[in-house]
Short mmCIF file of C-alpha atoms in Angstrom, two decimals:
data_model
loop_
_atom_site.label_atom_id
_atom_site.label_comp_id
_atom_site.label_asym_id
_atom_site.label_seq_id
_atom_site.Cartn_x
_atom_site.Cartn_y
_atom_site.Cartn_z
CA MET D 73 -4.51 -13.66 1.43
CA ALA D 74 -5.82 -11.20 -1.17
CA ASP D 75 -5.43 -12.28 -4.79
CA ILE D 76 -6.13 -9.00 -6.59
CA ALA D 77 -4.90 -5.70 -5.14
CA LEU D 78 -5.82 -2.25 -6.39
CA VAL D 79 -3.33 0.42 -5.35
CA LEU D 80 -4.50 4.04 -5.61
CA GLY D 81 -1.78 6.64 -5.19
CA ALA D 82 -1.42 10.24 -4.08
CA GLY D 83 -2.01 13.27 -6.26
CA GLY D 84 -4.43 15.87 -4.89
CA VAL D 85 -7.97 16.52 -6.06
CA THR D 86 -6.92 16.25 -9.69
CA GLY D 87 -5.36 12.90 -8.88
CA SER D 88 -8.59 11.64 -7.32
CA ALA D 89 -10.53 12.75 -10.37
CA TRP D 90 -8.08 11.17 -12.81
CA GLU D 91 -8.07 7.88 -10.88
CA THR D 92 -11.86 7.84 -10.98
CA GLY D 93 -11.84 8.48 -14.72
CA ILE D 94 -9.35 5.64 -15.26
CA LEU D 95 -11.43 3.24 -13.16
CA TYR D 96 -14.66 4.23 -14.89
CA GLY D 97 -13.14 3.83 -18.36
CA LEU D 98 -11.69 0.43 -17.54
CA ALA D 99 -15.03 -0.73 -16.14
CA GLU D 100 -16.88 0.46 -19.23
CA ALA D 101 -14.45 -1.64 -21.29
CA GLY D 102 -15.22 -4.71 -19.19
CA VAL D 103 -12.32 -4.51 -16.74
CA ASP D 104 -13.94 -3.72 -13.40
CA LEU D 105 -11.47 -3.13 -10.56
CA SER D 106 -14.16 -2.27 -8.02
CA THR D 107 -14.24 -5.94 -7.04
CA ALA D 108 -10.54 -6.11 -6.08
CA ASP D 109 -9.89 -8.20 -2.98
CA LEU D 110 -7.71 -5.49 -1.43
CA ILE D 111 -7.70 -1.72 -1.96
CA ILE D 112 -4.74 0.33 -0.75
CA GLY D 113 -5.25 4.10 -0.79
CA SER D 114 -2.82 6.93 -0.15
CA SER D 115 -3.93 10.57 0.05
CA ALA D 116 -6.03 11.15 -3.10
CA GLY D 117 -6.23 7.40 -3.44
CA ALA D 118 -7.55 7.10 0.09
CA VAL D 119 -10.62 9.12 -0.86
CA VAL D 120 -11.22 7.16 -4.06
CA GLY D 121 -10.51 3.87 -2.32
CA ALA D 122 -12.99 4.60 0.46
CA GLN D 123 -15.66 5.63 -2.03
CA LEU D 124 -15.09 2.56 -4.17
CA ALA D 125 -14.91 0.07 -1.31
CA SER D 126 -18.17 1.35 0.19
CA GLY D 127 -20.11 -0.16 -2.70
CA LEU D 128 -22.74 2.53 -2.25
CA LEU D 129 -22.23 4.25 -5.59
CA GLY D 130 -21.02 2.60 -8.78
CA LEU D 131 -18.26 3.96 -10.97
CA PRO D 132 -20.67 5.85 -13.26
CA GLY D 133 -21.93 7.74 -10.21
CA LEU D 134 -18.45 8.33 -8.81
CA TYR D 135 -17.33 9.66 -12.18
CA ALA D 136 -20.35 11.97 -12.38
CA ARG D 137 -19.43 13.40 -8.96
CA GLN D 138 -16.04 14.42 -10.34
CA LEU D 139 -17.73 16.42 -13.10
CA ALA D 140 -19.87 18.43 -10.66
CA ASP D 141 -19.33 22.17 -10.31
CA PRO D 142 -16.81 22.73 -7.48
CA GLN D 143 -18.09 26.24 -6.76
CA GLY D 144 -17.56 27.10 -3.11
CA GLU D 145 -15.26 24.16 -2.42
CA THR D 146 -12.11 24.96 -0.47
CA GLY D 147 -8.96 24.34 -2.47
CA GLY D 148 -5.34 24.35 -1.41
CA ARG D 149 -2.15 25.33 -3.10
CA LEU D 150 1.30 23.80 -3.28
CA GLY D 151 3.18 27.03 -3.89
CA THR D 152 6.75 27.43 -5.06
CA ALA D 153 8.04 28.21 -1.58
CA THR D 154 6.49 25.04 -0.14
CA LEU D 155 7.82 22.90 -2.99
CA MET D 156 11.29 24.34 -2.46
CA ARG D 157 11.12 23.35 1.21
CA TYR D 158 10.08 19.86 0.15
CA ALA D 159 13.08 19.72 -2.18
CA ARG D 160 15.49 20.83 0.54
CA ALA D 161 14.07 18.16 2.84
CA VAL D 162 14.76 15.51 0.20
CA LEU D 163 18.36 16.66 -0.16
CA THR D 164 19.04 16.39 3.57
CA ALA D 165 17.04 13.23 4.32
CA GLY D 166 18.65 9.83 4.22
CA SER D 167 15.47 7.77 4.27
CA PRO D 168 11.71 8.05 3.74
CA GLU D 169 11.29 8.16 7.52
CA ALA D 170 13.71 11.08 7.91
CA TYR D 171 11.96 12.88 5.06
CA GLY D 172 8.61 12.32 6.76
CA GLN D 173 9.92 13.75 10.02
CA LYS D 174 11.19 16.86 8.25
CA LEU D 175 7.89 17.44 6.48
CA ALA D 176 5.99 16.83 9.71
CA ARG D 177 7.97 19.58 11.42
CA MET D 178 7.20 21.84 8.48
CA ALA D 179 3.51 20.95 8.76
CA ARG D 180 3.35 21.73 12.46
CA GLU D 181 4.88 25.17 11.91
CA ALA D 182 2.66 26.12 8.97
CA ARG D 183 -0.38 28.36 9.02
CA THR D 184 -2.86 26.55 6.84
CA GLY D 185 -5.88 28.85 6.91
CA ILE D 186 -8.27 26.06 7.89
CA THR D 187 -8.85 24.35 11.21
CA ALA D 188 -8.27 20.65 11.67
CA ALA D 189 -11.97 20.20 12.45
CA ASP D 190 -13.06 21.96 9.26
CA ARG D 191 -10.60 19.95 7.21
CA ARG D 192 -11.94 16.71 8.66
CA ALA D 193 -15.49 17.82 7.90
CA LEU D 194 -14.55 18.49 4.28
CA ILE D 195 -12.98 15.05 3.91
CA ALA D 196 -15.99 13.41 5.57
CA SER D 197 -18.28 15.15 3.06
CA ARG D 198 -16.43 13.43 0.21
CA LEU D 199 -16.99 9.98 1.66
CA LEU D 200 -20.20 8.09 1.00
CA THR D 201 -20.45 6.68 4.51
CA PRO D 202 -18.72 7.15 7.87
CA GLU D 203 -18.41 3.37 8.23
CA TRP D 204 -15.50 1.18 7.21
CA PRO D 205 -16.45 -1.32 4.50
CA GLU D 206 -16.52 -5.02 5.22
CA ARG D 207 -14.02 -5.65 2.45
CA GLN D 208 -10.28 -5.06 2.80
CA LEU D 209 -9.44 -1.36 2.61
CA ARG D 210 -6.12 -0.04 3.87
CA ILE D 211 -5.51 3.69 4.25
CA THR D 212 -1.95 4.94 4.62
CA ALA D 213 -0.59 7.81 6.70
CA VAL D 214 2.83 8.85 7.97
CA HIS D 215 3.44 9.13 11.72
CA ALA D 216 4.62 12.67 12.36
CA ALA D 217 7.05 11.80 15.16
CA THR D 218 8.76 8.82 13.53
CA GLY D 219 8.17 9.36 9.82
CA GLU D 220 7.10 5.73 9.57
CA LEU D 221 4.36 4.57 7.24
CA HIS D 222 1.25 3.16 8.90
CA THR D 223 -1.94 1.63 7.56
CA PHE D 224 -5.41 1.99 9.02
CA ASP D 225 -8.17 -0.53 8.39
CA ARG D 226 -11.52 -1.51 9.85
CA ASP D 227 -9.77 -3.25 12.76
CA SER D 228 -7.70 -0.21 13.78
CA GLY D 229 -10.37 1.33 15.98
CA VAL D 230 -10.13 4.61 14.08
CA PRO D 231 -13.10 6.27 12.31
CA LEU D 232 -12.85 6.11 8.53
CA ALA D 233 -13.02 9.91 8.17
CA ASP D 234 -10.11 10.31 10.60
CA ALA D 235 -7.99 7.81 8.68
CA VAL D 236 -8.67 9.44 5.31
CA THR D 237 -8.10 12.92 6.74
CA ALA D 238 -4.71 11.79 8.04
CA SER D 239 -3.84 10.27 4.69
CA CYS D 240 -4.71 13.55 2.96
CA ALA D 241 -2.86 15.88 5.37
CA VAL D 242 -0.54 17.49 2.82
CA PRO D 243 2.30 19.08 4.84
CA ALA D 244 2.20 22.89 5.05
CA VAL D 245 -1.06 22.96 3.08
CA TRP D 246 -3.52 21.22 5.40
CA PRO D 247 -3.35 20.81 9.18
CA VAL D 248 -1.63 17.87 10.79
CA ALA D 249 -4.26 15.23 11.62
CA THR D 250 -4.44 14.10 15.25
CA ILE D 251 -5.85 10.70 16.17
CA ASP D 252 -5.85 9.59 19.81
CA GLY D 253 -3.08 12.05 20.65
CA GLN D 254 -0.85 10.98 17.74
CA ASP D 255 -0.09 13.31 14.83
CA TRP D 256 -0.20 12.14 11.22
CA ILE D 257 0.61 13.54 7.79
CA ASP D 258 -0.09 12.57 4.19
CA GLY D 259 0.48 8.92 3.29
CA GLY D 260 1.96 10.00 -0.04
CA VAL D 261 4.93 11.50 1.78
CA TYR D 262 6.42 8.03 2.20
CA SER D 263 5.98 7.16 -1.47
CA PRO D 264 3.52 8.25 -4.17
CA ALA D 265 1.72 4.89 -4.31
CA ASN D 266 2.98 2.68 -1.45
CA ALA D 267 2.53 -0.25 -3.80
CA HIS D 268 4.96 -2.31 -1.74
CA LEU D 269 2.07 -2.87 0.68
CA ALA D 270 0.56 -5.19 -1.94
CA ALA D 271 3.38 -7.71 -1.41
CA GLY D 272 1.94 -11.20 -1.32
CA CYS D 273 -0.86 -10.48 -3.77
CA GLU D 274 -0.77 -12.37 -7.05
CA ARG D 275 -2.22 -9.64 -9.26
CA VAL D 276 -1.70 -5.93 -8.64
CA VAL D 277 -2.96 -2.86 -10.49
CA VAL D 278 -1.31 0.42 -9.51
CA ILE D 279 -2.99 3.70 -10.52
CA ALA D 280 -0.61 6.49 -9.56
CA PRO D 281 -1.23 10.18 -10.36
CA THR D 282 2.33 10.94 -9.21
CA ALA D 283 4.81 8.88 -11.21
CA SER D 284 8.13 10.19 -9.99
CA GLY D 285 10.47 9.23 -7.19
CA ASN D 286 13.78 10.57 -5.92
CA LYS D 287 16.71 9.53 -3.76
CA VAL D 288 14.50 8.81 -0.74
CA ILE D 289 11.06 8.24 -2.25
CA VAL D 290 10.53 5.10 -4.32
CA SER D 291 8.55 5.56 -7.53
CA PRO D 292 5.47 3.45 -8.31
CA ARG D 293 7.23 1.72 -11.19
CA SER D 294 10.19 0.77 -8.99
CA GLN D 295 7.82 -0.69 -6.43
CA ALA D 296 6.04 -2.57 -9.21
CA THR D 297 9.35 -4.02 -10.38
CA ASP D 298 9.98 -5.31 -6.86
CA LEU D 299 6.53 -6.90 -6.76
CA GLU D 300 7.16 -8.57 -10.11
CA ALA D 301 10.44 -9.93 -8.80
CA ARG D 302 8.40 -11.63 -6.08
CA GLY D 303 6.21 -13.30 -8.67
CA ALA D 304 3.27 -10.91 -8.91
CA ARG D 305 1.69 -9.81 -12.17
CA VAL D 306 1.55 -6.01 -12.09
CA ALA D 307 0.11 -3.21 -14.23
CA VAL D 308 1.06 0.41 -13.54
CA ILE D 309 -0.91 3.37 -14.86
CA THR D 310 0.52 6.89 -14.57
CA PRO D 311 -0.71 10.10 -16.24
CA ASP D 312 -0.05 10.63 -19.93
CA ALA D 313 0.80 14.03 -21.40
CA ALA D 314 -2.85 15.00 -21.85
CA ALA D 315 -3.63 14.13 -18.25
CA ARG D 316 -0.67 16.10 -16.93
CA LYS D 317 -1.87 19.11 -18.93
CA ALA D 318 -5.36 18.68 -17.50
CA PHE D 319 -3.98 18.66 -13.96
CA GLY D 320 -2.42 22.09 -14.38
CA ARG D 321 0.24 23.31 -11.99
CA ASN D 322 -1.76 22.94 -8.81
CA PRO D 323 -3.04 19.43 -8.01
CA LEU D 324 -5.17 20.84 -5.19
CA ASP D 325 -7.28 23.09 -7.44
CA PRO D 326 -10.91 21.85 -7.51
CA SER D 327 -11.59 23.79 -10.73
CA ARG D 328 -9.31 21.30 -12.54
CA ARG D 329 -11.16 18.27 -11.28
CA ALA D 330 -13.56 17.72 -14.19
CA ALA D 331 -10.82 18.06 -16.80
CA ALA D 332 -8.67 15.58 -14.89
CA ALA D 333 -11.54 13.08 -14.69
CA ARG D 334 -12.16 13.35 -18.43
CA ALA D 335 -8.45 12.90 -19.08
CA GLY D 336 -8.47 9.72 -17.02
CA LEU D 337 -11.45 8.38 -18.93
CA ALA D 338 -9.76 9.15 -22.24
CA GLN D 339 -6.48 7.55 -21.16
CA SER D 340 -8.05 4.36 -19.83
CA ALA D 341 -8.41 2.79 -23.28
CA ALA D 342 -4.63 2.64 -23.65
CA HIS D 343 -4.37 0.41 -20.58
CA THR D 344 -7.37 -1.89 -20.90
CA GLU D 345 -5.47 -4.73 -22.58
CA LYS D 346 -2.59 -4.67 -20.10
CA VAL D 347 -4.83 -4.57 -17.03
CA ALA D 348 -7.01 -7.34 -18.43
CA ALA D 349 -3.91 -9.46 -19.03
CA VAL D 350 -2.79 -8.98 -15.43
CA LEU D 351 -6.20 -9.91 -14.09
CA ASN D 352 -6.94 -12.79 -16.43
CA GLY D 353 -3.57 -14.00 -17.69
#
């Protein structure tokens, strides 16, 4: 069983950048999470998790990628109308599964402006390799028909790019991802971090760009509290005020990526002691 788990949550391209900045800053301070026994990635965290687990590019290189000019990169937008539909779905859903089903229906009806094939190609371009790593990497996605959370890993028989594309399929923004005839949507729909999947690990670090929960979605901190009740040592990192400002109003805007990465790097110092205590205490 894994001893140290790194949980990387959902949060768009700004979330990926911020997570990378946090990880880079921690590593520079001597707290390197790239060697975690288990990495669990949801949506934005699926991209970062796959990059990190590949071992092909160290954190300095991954951080530098976040600072690159995003000119020409396709961005998305979570507009007010879409967010209002999300909110209505929360009000009428009695469980995370019911919420997932509602958002999946919304996703199937939406016109996204990009084909599923082009979206997959974009995700694949962000990965460092098409191959699953040898180490434990779990990528989350929500089954469109049932709303249930599922994890993909190297034993699932699913290409890595397909798994990450499914995990990043933001409803009504990007196309539903289809794998072997089954439709999938964003893993962050079930919860922003899905930190409960680290149950059984002794030491857990949760890096969650989205800190909030609601009546059907459990927040990262609530999931961390449950893990602690089971005996785990847990550290949770969520964006500070400066990071939230760097994100802007649209987490899917690539032009905000560099600022978000720098904000993560700057924020990391405030968490070094806590994370080190979890890992070494």
